[in-house]
């Protein structure tokens, strides 16, 4: 495992990057600084983890990296392109093209089957065609969920939902994958399977960043880089 | 196009997923729209019915007034009137009501001249044939009356006259544009009408007058009274005044009913607004998820528009259909009494189905457009903020 200092310069090898970003939220009458002056460059085809206690700002930084959250100040880049000044639909288009997200709260839509959830990102492109369904089934098989394809997601276990959410992020074959606590709901065996899958994706050329406080992931020897966060800053 | 269809498919699924709530909203809309459309349809049908009725009415009708009530008028007086300028024709009419105990209702007996029986009515016969000249026992029955009585051409009709019974042969059925003109009408020869109604020769029920220029009816009416030299003893009915009376009566009643229903419609829309402006946590989270997995704001809004469009359009169309069926299939029980009043004009008024598409479209627009807007505003507010923030807010 390598633990490198965060690079702040954008390069052709950079998949994601932020420079001096801040993010403040209003929480009632007070302002909370979730991310404070963070700079970071994530190289292509790498597997990085953001490690830190709850409230350290990992999820917010992940959101900024993926263009899901706009920073209050500073710059964020996806594939070398700044997203801070992009209009909403351009930012969405870039995100759809480049970034897949798997959320901490699983974010599968209840009332829909697992397969429907996995195919959902394809809807704005005109919906799923035969080959898309075949690809989705391949992804579900990869995560051991093919036999659950038609099950409504509220009837899946936490681990199954987690794997289903990751499978959904892969349906658009994004070159960048951001995951928030991807092993949080999983037992040892399932967590190991997820880590294996993430390492495999990295080997296939995908850039991955995962926010976690799960040592099973952060201390896995296949992790390229572990970035520690506390109080909104990189340590 | 594929994008729209794919999002429509998603919206259909979302409508099903929130089936209970959407069904309740659609049912509420259908109920309110059904009530409003029933009032409008019933009023429209009544107005149309009476407009057709008025169209067939002579420009002026002259009646003698005896003791403040209509009495018989001398046929001879028609010759004095026909010489007046602007008068095109004067026709003494023999008609009246005959109470039939077995029906517990009045039948309108209309006497027709041989010419009318032979020509004017022939193209209105829908079944059977017209009475033969000189065959006094033969009659034509209104199609609506025949339908109500189950009468077929060839059947006999027994009518009580001066303690005796006259049996007429219904040789044919006739149709009139207005159901009013066929709902209780029996057309017989003029001499049979005199016999049945007890109207002596030389007298008529009234005089029907056609004018060369109907717009001058008011002026001509004054001339008619003077020509008859019986001012105060004759009454001249002006077709236009009759039409205006109907218009005011039904327009006023329907307006009142519609105004009474407006608060219900407004209350429901307010309720819907309250329900929809506060997006539920699940919906807010769903919007955040869609945004996060690559849906644009316009994709989210299109899905929301289609979902609320399906609900409101479905509810409103069902309401319009229910209103139509309630009025024209079931005869608008309850509402009909409110609009017609409690006086019974004749046994049964059969409403002719008639839909005003413009009115339906206006009602559709008045309900669906604000309804969709109330759902789009909160969805837009949720979709334009960062997906992460939306999901946090929903948590």
Coordinates of C-alpha atoms in Angstrom, one line a residue:
Chain A
X1 CA 0.0 0.0 0.0
X2 CA 1.3 3.4 -0.9
X3 CA 0.4 6.5 1.1
X4 CA 1.3 9.5 -1.0
X5 CA 0.9 13.2 -0.2
X6 CA -1.9 14.8 -2.1
X7 CA -0.9 16.4 -5.4
X8 CA -2.5 19.7 -6.2
X9 CA -1.6 20.1 -9.9
X10 CA -3.8 19.0 -12.7
X11 CA -2.1 16.8 -15.3
X12 CA -3.1 14.7 -18.3
X13 CA -2.9 11.8 -15.9
X14 CA -5.5 13.4 -13.6
X15 CA -9.0 11.9 -13.6
X16 CA -10.3 14.1 -10.8
X17 CA -9.0 17.1 -9.0
X18 CA -9.9 19.9 -6.6
X19 CA -7.9 23.0 -5.7
X20 CA -8.4 24.9 -2.5
X21 CA -12.0 23.9 -2.2
X22 CA -14.3 25.0 0.6
X23 CA -17.9 23.9 1.3
X24 CA -20.1 25.6 3.8
X25 CA -23.6 24.4 4.7
X26 CA -26.2 26.3 6.6
X27 CA -27.3 24.2 9.6
X28 CA -30.2 26.1 11.2
X29 CA -28.7 29.5 12.3
X30 CA -25.1 28.4 12.0
X31 CA -22.8 27.8 9.1
X32 CA -20.9 24.5 9.0
X33 CA -17.7 24.2 7.1
X34 CA -17.8 20.6 5.8
X35 CA -14.7 20.9 3.6
X36 CA -12.0 23.5 4.3
X37 CA -9.2 24.3 1.8
X38 CA -8.7 20.9 0.3
X39 CA -6.5 20.3 -2.8
X40 CA -6.2 16.9 -4.3
X41 CA -5.5 15.2 -7.7
X42 CA -6.6 11.7 -8.4
X43 CA -4.7 9.9 -11.1
X44 CA -6.4 7.7 -13.7
X45 CA -6.8 4.0 -13.1
X46 CA -6.2 4.3 -9.4
X47 CA -8.1 3.1 -6.3
X48 CA -8.1 5.8 -3.5
X49 CA -9.9 5.9 -0.2
X50 CA -10.9 8.8 1.9
X51 CA -10.7 7.7 5.5
X52 CA -11.9 9.5 8.6
X53 CA -14.5 9.6 11.3
X54 CA -18.1 10.5 10.7
X55 CA -18.5 14.2 10.0
X56 CA -15.0 14.6 8.7
X57 CA -16.3 15.8 5.4
X58 CA -15.6 12.6 3.3
X59 CA -19.0 12.5 1.6
X60 CA -19.0 16.2 0.8
X61 CA -15.5 16.0 -0.7
X62 CA -16.6 12.9 -2.7
X63 CA -19.6 14.9 -4.0
X64 CA -17.3 17.9 -5.0
X65 CA -14.9 15.5 -6.8
X66 CA -17.8 14.1 -8.8
X67 CA -19.5 17.4 -9.6
X68 CA -22.5 16.4 -7.5
X69 CA -21.8 19.2 -5.0
X70 CA -20.6 22.7 -6.0
X71 CA -17.9 24.0 -3.7
X72 CA -18.5 27.4 -2.0
X73 CA -15.0 28.4 -3.1
X74 CA -12.2 26.8 -5.1
X75 CA -12.1 24.7 -8.3
X76 CA -13.1 21.1 -9.1
X77 CA -12.2 19.2 -12.2
X78 CA -13.4 16.1 -13.9
X79 CA -11.1 14.7 -16.6
X80 CA -9.2 18.0 -16.6
X81 CA -12.4 20.1 -17.1
X82 CA -13.5 22.6 -14.4
X83 CA -17.1 22.0 -13.4
X84 CA -17.5 24.9 -11.1
X85 CA -18.7 27.4 -13.8
X86 CA -20.6 24.9 -15.9
X87 CA -24.3 25.3 -16.2
X88 CA -26.4 22.6 -14.5
X89 CA -27.2 20.7 -17.7
X90 CA -23.6 20.7 -18.9
X91 CA -22.4 19.5 -15.5
X92 CA -25.1 16.8 -15.5
X93 CA -24.0 15.7 -19.0
X94 CA -20.4 15.6 -18.0
X95 CA -21.2 13.6 -14.8
X96 CA -23.4 11.2 -16.8
X97 CA -20.6 10.6 -19.2
X98 CA -17.7 10.3 -16.8
X99 CA -18.8 9.6 -13.2
X100 CA -20.7 6.9 -11.5
X101 CA -21.9 7.2 -7.9
X102 CA -22.8 4.6 -5.3
X103 CA -24.3 6.3 -2.3
X104 CA -24.0 5.7 1.4
X105 CA -27.8 5.4 1.9
X106 CA -27.9 3.0 -1.1
X107 CA -30.2 5.2 -3.1
X108 CA -32.0 2.6 -4.9
X109 CA -35.6 3.5 -5.7
X110 CA -38.2 1.5 -3.8
X111 CA -41.1 0.0 -5.7
X112 CA -38.8 -0.8 -8.7
X113 CA -37.1 -4.1 -9.3
X114 CA -33.4 -4.5 -9.0
X115 CA -33.0 -4.7 -12.8
X116 CA -35.1 -1.6 -13.3
X117 CA -32.9 0.3 -10.9
X118 CA -29.8 -0.8 -12.6
X119 CA -31.2 0.3 -16.0
X120 CA -32.5 3.6 -14.7
X121 CA -29.4 5.8 -15.7
X122 CA -30.2 4.8 -19.3
X123 CA -33.7 6.3 -19.3
X124 CA -32.7 9.9 -20.5
X125 CA -30.8 8.3 -23.4
X126 CA -33.9 6.6 -24.6
X127 CA -34.2 3.6 -22.2
X128 CA -32.6 0.2 -22.3
X129 CA -32.2 -1.8 -25.4
X130 CA -31.6 -5.6 -25.6
X131 CA -27.8 -5.3 -25.3
X132 CA -28.2 -2.9 -22.3
X133 CA -30.4 -5.5 -20.5
X134 CA -27.8 -8.1 -21.3
X135 CA -25.1 -5.9 -19.9
X136 CA -27.1 -5.2 -16.7
X137 CA -27.6 -8.9 -16.2
X138 CA -23.9 -9.4 -16.6
X139 CA -23.2 -6.8 -13.9
X140 CA -25.8 -8.4 -11.6
X141 CA -24.1 -11.8 -12.2
X142 CA -20.7 -10.3 -11.4
X143 CA -22.1 -9.1 -8.1
X144 CA -24.0 -12.4 -7.4
X145 CA -27.4 -10.8 -7.8
X146 CA -28.7 -12.3 -11.1
X147 CA -31.3 -14.4 -9.3
X148 CA -32.6 -11.3 -7.6
X149 CA -33.0 -9.3 -10.8
X150 CA -36.8 -9.0 -10.7
X151 CA -37.1 -8.6 -6.9
X152 CA -38.3 -5.2 -5.6
X153 CA -35.3 -3.5 -3.9
X154 CA -37.1 -3.0 -0.6
X155 CA -37.1 -6.8 -0.3
X156 CA -33.3 -7.1 -0.7
X157 CA -30.8 -7.3 2.2
X158 CA -28.5 -4.4 3.0
X159 CA -25.6 -6.2 1.3
X160 CA -27.6 -6.9 -1.8
X161 CA -28.8 -3.3 -2.0
X162 CA -25.2 -2.2 -1.7
X163 CA -24.0 -4.4 -4.5
X164 CA -27.0 -3.5 -6.6
X165 CA -26.2 0.2 -6.2
X166 CA -22.6 -0.4 -7.3
X167 CA -23.9 -2.5 -10.3
X168 CA -26.1 0.5 -11.2
X169 CA -23.1 2.9 -11.3
X170 CA -21.4 0.6 -13.8
X171 CA -24.2 0.4 -16.3
X172 CA -23.0 3.6 -18.1
X173 CA -19.5 2.2 -18.0
X174 CA -18.1 5.4 -16.4
X175 CA -14.3 5.8 -16.4
X176 CA -14.6 7.2 -12.8
X177 CA -16.4 5.6 -9.9
X178 CA -17.1 7.3 -6.6
X179 CA -18.4 5.2 -3.7
X180 CA -19.6 6.3 -0.3
X181 CA -19.1 3.6 2.4
X182 CA -19.3 0.7 -0.2
X183 CA -18.7 -2.0 2.4
X184 CA -20.8 -0.4 5.3
X185 CA -23.7 -2.8 5.0
X186 CA -21.8 -5.9 4.2
X187 CA -20.6 -8.9 6.1
X188 CA -17.0 -10.1 5.9
X189 CA -17.4 -12.2 2.8
X190 CA -19.5 -9.7 0.9
X191 CA -17.1 -6.9 1.9
X192 CA -14.2 -8.9 0.5
X193 CA -16.1 -9.5 -2.7
X194 CA -16.7 -5.8 -3.1
X195 CA -13.0 -5.0 -2.5
X196 CA -12.1 -7.6 -5.0
X197 CA -14.5 -6.1 -7.5
X198 CA -13.1 -2.6 -7.0
X199 CA -9.6 -3.7 -7.4
X200 CA -10.6 -5.5 -10.6
X201 CA -12.3 -2.4 -11.9
X202 CA -9.1 -0.4 -11.2
X203 CA -7.1 -3.0 -13.1
X204 CA -9.5 -2.6 -16.0
X205 CA -8.7 1.2 -16.1
X206 CA -11.4 2.7 -13.9
X207 CA -10.6 5.5 -11.5
X208 CA -12.1 4.8 -8.1
X209 CA -12.4 6.9 -5.0
X210 CA -14.2 5.5 -2.0
X211 CA -15.1 7.3 1.3
X212 CA -15.0 4.8 4.2
X213 CA -14.3 4.3 7.8
X214 CA -14.2 0.6 7.3
X215 CA -10.7 -0.8 7.9
X216 CA -11.5 -3.9 5.7
X217 CA -11.4 -1.5 2.7
X218 CA -9.0 1.2 3.8
X219 CA -6.3 -1.2 4.9
X220 CA -6.6 -3.6 2.0
X221 CA -3.2 -3.9 0.4
X222 CA -4.6 -3.3 -3.1
X223 CA -5.5 0.3 -2.2
X224 CA -3.3 2.7 -4.1
X225 CA -3.7 5.6 -1.8
X226 CA -5.5 6.4 1.5
X227 CA -6.3 10.0 2.2
X228 CA -7.1 10.9 5.8
X229 CA -9.7 13.5 6.6
X230 CA -10.6 15.3 9.9
X231 CA -12.7 18.4 10.4
X232 CA -13.0 19.0 6.7
X233 CA -9.3 18.9 6.0
X234 CA -6.9 16.4 4.5
X235 CA -4.3 15.4 7.1
Chain B
X1 CA -38.8 10.8 -29.0
X2 CA -37.2 7.7 -27.5
X3 CA -36.1 9.8 -24.5
X4 CA -39.7 11.0 -24.0
X5 CA -41.1 7.5 -24.3
X6 CA -38.5 6.1 -21.9
X7 CA -39.3 8.9 -19.4
X8 CA -43.1 8.3 -19.9
X9 CA -42.5 4.7 -19.1
X10 CA -40.7 5.7 -15.9
X11 CA -43.6 8.2 -15.1
X12 CA -46.1 5.4 -15.5
X13 CA -44.1 3.3 -13.1
X14 CA -43.9 6.2 -10.6
X15 CA -47.7 6.7 -10.9
X16 CA -48.2 3.1 -10.0
X17 CA -45.7 3.2 -7.2
X18 CA -47.6 6.1 -5.6
X19 CA -50.9 4.5 -6.6
X20 CA -52.8 5.1 -3.5
X21 CA -52.1 8.8 -3.3
X22 CA -52.5 9.3 -7.0
X23 CA -55.7 7.4 -7.1
X24 CA -57.1 9.5 -4.3
X25 CA -56.2 12.7 -6.1
X26 CA -57.6 11.5 -9.4
X27 CA -60.8 10.4 -7.7
X28 CA -61.2 13.8 -6.0
X29 CA -60.6 15.6 -9.3
X30 CA -63.0 13.3 -11.1
X31 CA -65.7 14.0 -8.5
X32 CA -65.4 17.8 -8.7
X33 CA -65.0 17.9 -12.4
X34 CA -67.9 15.5 -12.8
X35 CA -70.2 17.8 -10.8
X36 CA -69.2 20.9 -12.7
X37 CA -69.4 19.2 -16.1
X38 CA -72.8 17.7 -15.3
X39 CA -74.1 21.2 -14.6
X40 CA -72.6 22.6 -17.8
X41 CA -73.8 19.6 -19.9
X42 CA -77.3 19.6 -18.5
X43 CA -77.6 23.4 -19.0
X44 CA -76.2 23.1 -22.6
X45 CA -78.6 20.3 -23.4
X46 CA -81.6 22.2 -22.0
X47 CA -80.6 25.4 -23.8
X48 CA -80.1 23.5 -27.0
X49 CA -83.4 21.7 -26.6
X50 CA -85.3 24.9 -26.0
X51 CA -83.4 26.7 -28.8
X52 CA -84.5 24.0 -31.2
X53 CA -88.0 24.3 -29.9
X54 CA -88.0 28.1 -30.3
X55 CA -86.6 27.7 -33.8
X56 CA -89.7 25.7 -34.8
X57 CA -91.9 28.3 -33.2
X58 CA -93.7 30.9 -35.4
X59 CA -92.4 34.4 -35.2
X60 CA -95.6 35.5 -33.4
X61 CA -98.4 33.6 -31.8
X62 CA -101.8 35.3 -31.2
X63 CA -104.0 34.0 -28.5
X64 CA -107.3 35.3 -27.2
X65 CA -107.4 36.0 -23.5
X66 CA -110.5 35.2 -21.6
X67 CA -110.5 35.9 -17.9
X68 CA -106.8 36.3 -18.0
X69 CA -106.3 32.8 -19.5
X70 CA -105.8 31.6 -23.1
X71 CA -109.1 31.0 -24.8
X72 CA -110.2 29.9 -28.3
X73 CA -109.8 32.5 -31.1
X74 CA -112.0 32.9 -34.2
X75 CA -110.4 31.5 -37.4
X76 CA -112.0 34.4 -39.4
X77 CA -109.7 36.9 -37.6
X78 CA -106.8 35.5 -39.5
X79 CA -107.9 37.1 -42.8
X80 CA -107.7 40.6 -41.2
X81 CA -104.2 39.9 -40.0
X82 CA -102.8 38.4 -43.2
X83 CA -103.5 41.7 -45.0
X84 CA -101.0 43.5 -42.8
X85 CA -97.7 44.4 -44.3
X86 CA -94.8 42.3 -43.0
X87 CA -97.1 39.4 -42.3
X88 CA -96.1 36.5 -44.5
X89 CA -98.7 33.9 -43.4
X90 CA -101.3 33.3 -40.8
X91 CA -102.2 29.7 -39.8
X92 CA -105.0 29.0 -37.3
X93 CA -103.8 26.1 -35.2
X94 CA -105.9 23.4 -33.5
X95 CA -104.1 21.8 -30.7
X96 CA -104.4 21.1 -27.0
X97 CA -103.8 18.7 -24.1
X98 CA -105.7 15.6 -23.4
X99 CA -105.3 13.9 -20.1
X100 CA -105.0 10.1 -20.4
X101 CA -105.7 8.4 -17.1
X102 CA -103.9 5.2 -18.0
X103 CA -100.7 7.1 -18.6
X104 CA -101.4 9.5 -15.7
X105 CA -100.1 12.2 -18.1
X106 CA -101.2 14.7 -20.7
X107 CA -100.8 14.0 -24.3
X108 CA -100.5 16.9 -26.7
X109 CA -103.0 16.5 -29.6
X110 CA -101.9 18.4 -32.7
X111 CA -104.3 18.8 -35.6
X112 CA -102.7 18.8 -39.0
X113 CA -104.1 19.8 -42.4
X114 CA -104.1 17.3 -45.2
X115 CA -101.2 19.2 -46.8
X116 CA -99.1 19.1 -43.6
X117 CA -99.8 15.4 -43.2
X118 CA -98.9 14.7 -46.8
X119 CA -95.8 16.8 -47.2
X120 CA -94.4 18.7 -44.2
X121 CA -94.4 15.8 -41.9
X122 CA -93.5 13.1 -44.4
X123 CA -89.8 13.6 -44.2
X124 CA -89.9 13.4 -40.4
X125 CA -91.5 9.9 -40.4
X126 CA -88.9 7.5 -39.1
X127 CA -91.1 4.3 -39.0
X128 CA -94.4 3.4 -40.6
X129 CA -96.2 5.9 -42.8
X130 CA -98.3 9.0 -42.6
X131 CA -102.1 9.1 -42.1
X132 CA -104.0 8.8 -45.4
X133 CA -106.2 11.7 -46.4
X134 CA -109.7 11.4 -44.9
X135 CA -108.6 8.5 -42.6
X136 CA -109.5 10.3 -39.3
X137 CA -108.7 7.3 -37.1
X138 CA -105.1 7.3 -38.1
X139 CA -102.4 9.2 -36.2
X140 CA -98.7 9.8 -36.1
X141 CA -97.0 9.4 -32.7
X142 CA -93.8 11.3 -31.6
X143 CA -90.8 8.9 -31.6
X144 CA -90.0 9.9 -28.0
X145 CA -93.6 9.3 -26.8
X146 CA -93.7 5.9 -28.7
X147 CA -90.4 4.9 -27.1
X148 CA -91.7 5.7 -23.7
X149 CA -95.0 3.8 -24.3
X150 CA -93.5 1.0 -26.2
X151 CA -95.7 1.9 -29.2
X152 CA -95.1 0.4 -32.6
X153 CA -96.7 1.4 -36.0
X154 CA -100.0 -0.5 -36.2
X155 CA -100.8 -0.3 -32.5
X156 CA -104.0 1.2 -31.3
X157 CA -104.2 4.1 -28.8
X158 CA -107.4 4.5 -26.7
X159 CA -108.1 8.1 -25.8
X160 CA -111.0 9.1 -23.4
X161 CA -113.3 11.8 -25.0
X162 CA -116.4 13.2 -23.3
X163 CA -117.1 10.0 -21.4
X164 CA -116.4 7.9 -24.5
X165 CA -113.3 6.2 -25.9
X166 CA -111.7 7.0 -29.3
X167 CA -109.3 4.4 -30.6
X168 CA -106.7 5.7 -33.0
X169 CA -104.3 3.7 -35.1
X170 CA -100.7 4.8 -34.8
X171 CA -99.7 4.3 -38.4
X172 CA -96.3 5.9 -38.1
X173 CA -93.7 7.5 -35.8
X174 CA -92.1 10.9 -36.4
X175 CA -88.9 12.4 -35.2
X176 CA -88.3 16.1 -34.4
X177 CA -85.0 17.8 -33.9
X178 CA -86.2 18.8 -30.5
X179 CA -87.3 16.0 -28.2
X180 CA -89.8 18.5 -26.9
X181 CA -91.7 18.2 -30.1
X182 CA -92.0 14.4 -30.1
X183 CA -92.0 13.6 -26.4
X184 CA -95.8 13.7 -25.9
X185 CA -97.2 14.6 -29.3
X186 CA -99.9 12.8 -31.3
X187 CA -100.5 14.3 -34.8
X188 CA -104.1 13.7 -36.0
X189 CA -106.3 15.2 -38.7
X190 CA -107.6 18.6 -37.8
X191 CA -111.2 17.3 -37.6
X192 CA -110.2 14.5 -35.2
X193 CA -108.3 17.1 -33.1
X194 CA -111.5 19.2 -32.9
X195 CA -113.4 16.1 -31.9
X196 CA -110.9 15.0 -29.2
X197 CA -110.3 18.5 -27.8
X198 CA -113.8 19.8 -28.1
X199 CA -112.9 22.8 -30.3
X200 CA -115.8 23.8 -32.5
X201 CA -115.6 24.6 -36.2
X202 CA -114.6 28.2 -36.8
X203 CA -112.4 28.4 -33.7
X204 CA -108.8 27.7 -33.2
X205 CA -106.4 27.4 -30.3
X206 CA -104.2 30.2 -31.6
X207 CA -102.9 31.9 -34.7
X208 CA -99.4 31.2 -35.9
X209 CA -97.9 34.1 -37.8
X210 CA -94.8 34.1 -39.9
X211 CA -93.2 37.5 -40.8
X212 CA -91.3 38.6 -43.8
X213 CA -88.9 40.4 -41.5
X214 CA -88.8 38.7 -38.1
X215 CA -86.7 41.5 -36.6
X216 CA -89.8 43.7 -36.7
X217 CA -91.8 41.3 -34.5
X218 CA -92.2 43.9 -31.7
X219 CA -93.7 46.5 -34.0
X220 CA -95.9 44.1 -35.9
X221 CA -97.3 42.7 -32.5
X222 CA -98.7 46.2 -31.8
X223 CA -100.3 46.4 -35.2
X224 CA -101.8 42.9 -34.7
X225 CA -103.6 44.0 -31.5
X226 CA -104.9 47.1 -33.1
X227 CA -106.0 45.2 -36.3
X228 CA -108.0 42.8 -34.1
X229 CA -109.5 45.8 -32.3
X230 CA -109.3 43.9 -29.1
X231 CA -106.4 45.4 -27.2
X232 CA -106.2 43.7 -23.8
X233 CA -108.2 40.8 -25.0
X234 CA -105.6 39.2 -27.1
X235 CA -102.0 38.2 -26.3
X236 CA -99.2 38.2 -28.8
X237 CA -96.3 36.0 -28.0
X238 CA -93.0 37.1 -29.5
X239 CA -90.6 34.2 -30.4
X240 CA -87.6 36.3 -29.5
X241 CA -88.9 37.1 -26.0
X242 CA -89.6 33.4 -25.5
X243 CA -86.0 32.6 -26.4
X244 CA -84.7 35.2 -24.1
X245 CA -86.9 34.0 -21.3
X246 CA -85.5 30.4 -21.7
X247 CA -82.0 31.8 -21.9
X248 CA -82.2 33.8 -18.8
X249 CA -83.9 31.1 -16.8
X250 CA -81.5 28.3 -17.6
X251 CA -78.4 30.5 -17.9
X252 CA -79.2 32.0 -14.5
X253 CA -79.9 28.6 -12.8
X254 CA -76.8 27.0 -14.3
X255 CA -74.7 30.0 -13.4
X256 CA -75.9 29.7 -9.8
X257 CA -75.2 26.0 -9.7
X258 CA -71.7 26.5 -11.2
X259 CA -71.0 29.3 -8.6
X260 CA -72.1 27.0 -5.8
X261 CA -69.6 24.3 -7.1
X262 CA -66.7 26.7 -7.5
X263 CA -65.8 26.7 -3.8
X264 CA -65.6 22.9 -4.0
X265 CA -63.3 23.1 -7.0
X266 CA -61.2 25.8 -5.4
X267 CA -61.0 23.8 -2.1
X268 CA -59.8 20.7 -4.0
X269 CA -57.2 22.6 -5.9
X270 CA -56.0 24.2 -2.7
X271 CA -55.8 20.8 -1.1
X272 CA -53.9 19.5 -4.1
X273 CA -51.6 22.5 -3.9
X274 CA -50.9 21.9 -0.3
X275 CA -50.2 18.2 -0.9
X276 CA -48.0 18.8 -3.9
X277 CA -46.0 21.8 -2.9
X278 CA -44.7 19.9 0.1
X279 CA -42.8 17.2 -1.8
X280 CA -42.6 14.1 0.4
X281 CA -39.2 12.9 1.7
X282 CA -39.4 9.9 -0.6
X283 CA -40.0 12.0 -3.7
X284 CA -37.3 14.5 -2.8
X285 CA -34.9 11.7 -2.3
X286 CA -35.9 10.1 -5.6
X287 CA -35.3 13.4 -7.4
X288 CA -31.8 13.6 -5.8
X289 CA -31.1 10.0 -6.9
X290 CA -32.2 10.6 -10.4
X291 CA -30.0 13.7 -10.6
X292 CA -27.1 11.9 -9.1
X293 CA -27.2 9.0 -11.6
X294 CA -27.2 11.4 -14.6
X295 CA -30.7 12.7 -15.1
X296 CA -30.8 16.4 -16.0
X297 CA -33.2 18.9 -14.5
X298 CA -35.3 18.8 -17.6
X299 CA -35.4 15.0 -17.5
X300 CA -36.7 15.1 -13.9
X301 CA -39.2 17.8 -14.7
X302 CA -40.5 15.9 -17.8
X303 CA -41.0 12.8 -15.6
X304 CA -42.8 14.9 -13.0
X305 CA -44.9 16.6 -15.7
X306 CA -45.9 13.3 -17.2
X307 CA -46.8 11.8 -13.8
X308 CA -48.9 14.7 -12.7
X309 CA -50.3 15.0 -16.2
X310 CA -51.4 11.4 -16.2
X311 CA -53.0 11.8 -12.8
X312 CA -54.8 15.0 -13.5
X313 CA -55.7 14.2 -17.1
X314 CA -57.0 10.8 -16.1
X315 CA -59.1 12.2 -13.2
X316 CA -60.4 15.1 -15.3
X317 CA -61.3 12.9 -18.3
X318 CA -63.0 10.4 -16.1
X319 CA -64.9 13.3 -14.4
X320 CA -66.0 14.6 -17.8
X321 CA -67.1 11.1 -18.9
X322 CA -68.9 10.5 -15.6
X323 CA -70.7 13.9 -16.0
X324 CA -71.8 12.9 -19.5
X325 CA -73.1 9.5 -18.4
X326 CA -74.8 11.0 -15.4
X327 CA -76.6 13.6 -17.6
X328 CA -77.4 11.7 -20.7
X329 CA -77.6 8.1 -19.6
X330 CA -79.2 8.6 -16.2
X331 CA -81.0 11.8 -16.9
X332 CA -79.2 13.8 -14.1
X333 CA -81.3 12.8 -11.2
X334 CA -81.3 15.5 -8.5
X335 CA -79.5 18.1 -10.6
X336 CA -82.3 18.1 -13.2
X337 CA -84.9 19.2 -10.6
X338 CA -82.7 22.1 -9.5
X339 CA -82.2 23.4 -13.0
X340 CA -85.7 22.8 -14.4
X341 CA -87.6 23.8 -11.3
X342 CA -90.4 21.7 -9.9
X343 CA -93.0 22.4 -12.5
X344 CA -93.5 19.5 -14.9
X345 CA -93.8 20.6 -18.5
X346 CA -94.7 17.1 -19.7
X347 CA -94.2 13.5 -18.7
X348 CA -90.6 13.2 -19.7
X349 CA -88.0 15.3 -21.3
X350 CA -85.5 13.1 -23.1
X351 CA -82.2 15.0 -23.4
X352 CA -80.4 14.6 -26.7
X353 CA -76.7 13.7 -26.0
X354 CA -74.6 16.6 -27.1
X355 CA -71.0 17.4 -26.1
X356 CA -69.5 20.9 -26.3
X357 CA -65.9 20.0 -27.0
X358 CA -64.8 23.6 -26.5
X359 CA -66.3 23.7 -23.1
X360 CA -64.7 20.3 -22.2
X361 CA -61.3 21.5 -23.4
X362 CA -61.7 24.7 -21.3
X363 CA -62.6 22.7 -18.2
X364 CA -59.7 20.3 -18.9
X365 CA -57.3 23.3 -19.2
X366 CA -58.7 25.0 -16.1
X367 CA -58.0 21.9 -14.0
X368 CA -55.0 20.2 -15.6
X369 CA -52.7 23.2 -16.2
X370 CA -52.8 24.5 -12.6
X371 CA -52.5 21.0 -11.3
X372 CA -49.4 20.3 -13.3
X373 CA -47.9 23.6 -12.3
X374 CA -48.4 22.8 -8.6
X375 CA -46.4 19.7 -9.1
X376 CA -43.7 21.1 -11.3
X377 CA -42.7 24.0 -9.0
X378 CA -41.6 21.9 -6.0
X379 CA -40.0 19.4 -8.3
X380 CA -38.0 22.1 -10.0
X381 CA -36.9 23.5 -6.6
X382 CA -35.7 20.1 -5.6
X383 CA -34.0 19.4 -8.9
X384 CA -32.0 22.6 -9.2
X385 CA -30.1 22.2 -6.0
X386 CA -27.2 19.8 -5.6
X387 CA -28.4 16.2 -5.6
X388 CA -26.5 15.6 -2.4
X389 CA -28.3 18.4 -0.7
X390 CA -31.6 17.2 -1.9
X391 CA -31.0 13.8 -0.5
X392 CA -29.7 15.2 2.8
X393 CA -32.9 17.3 3.0
X394 CA -35.0 14.2 2.4
X395 CA -33.2 12.1 4.9

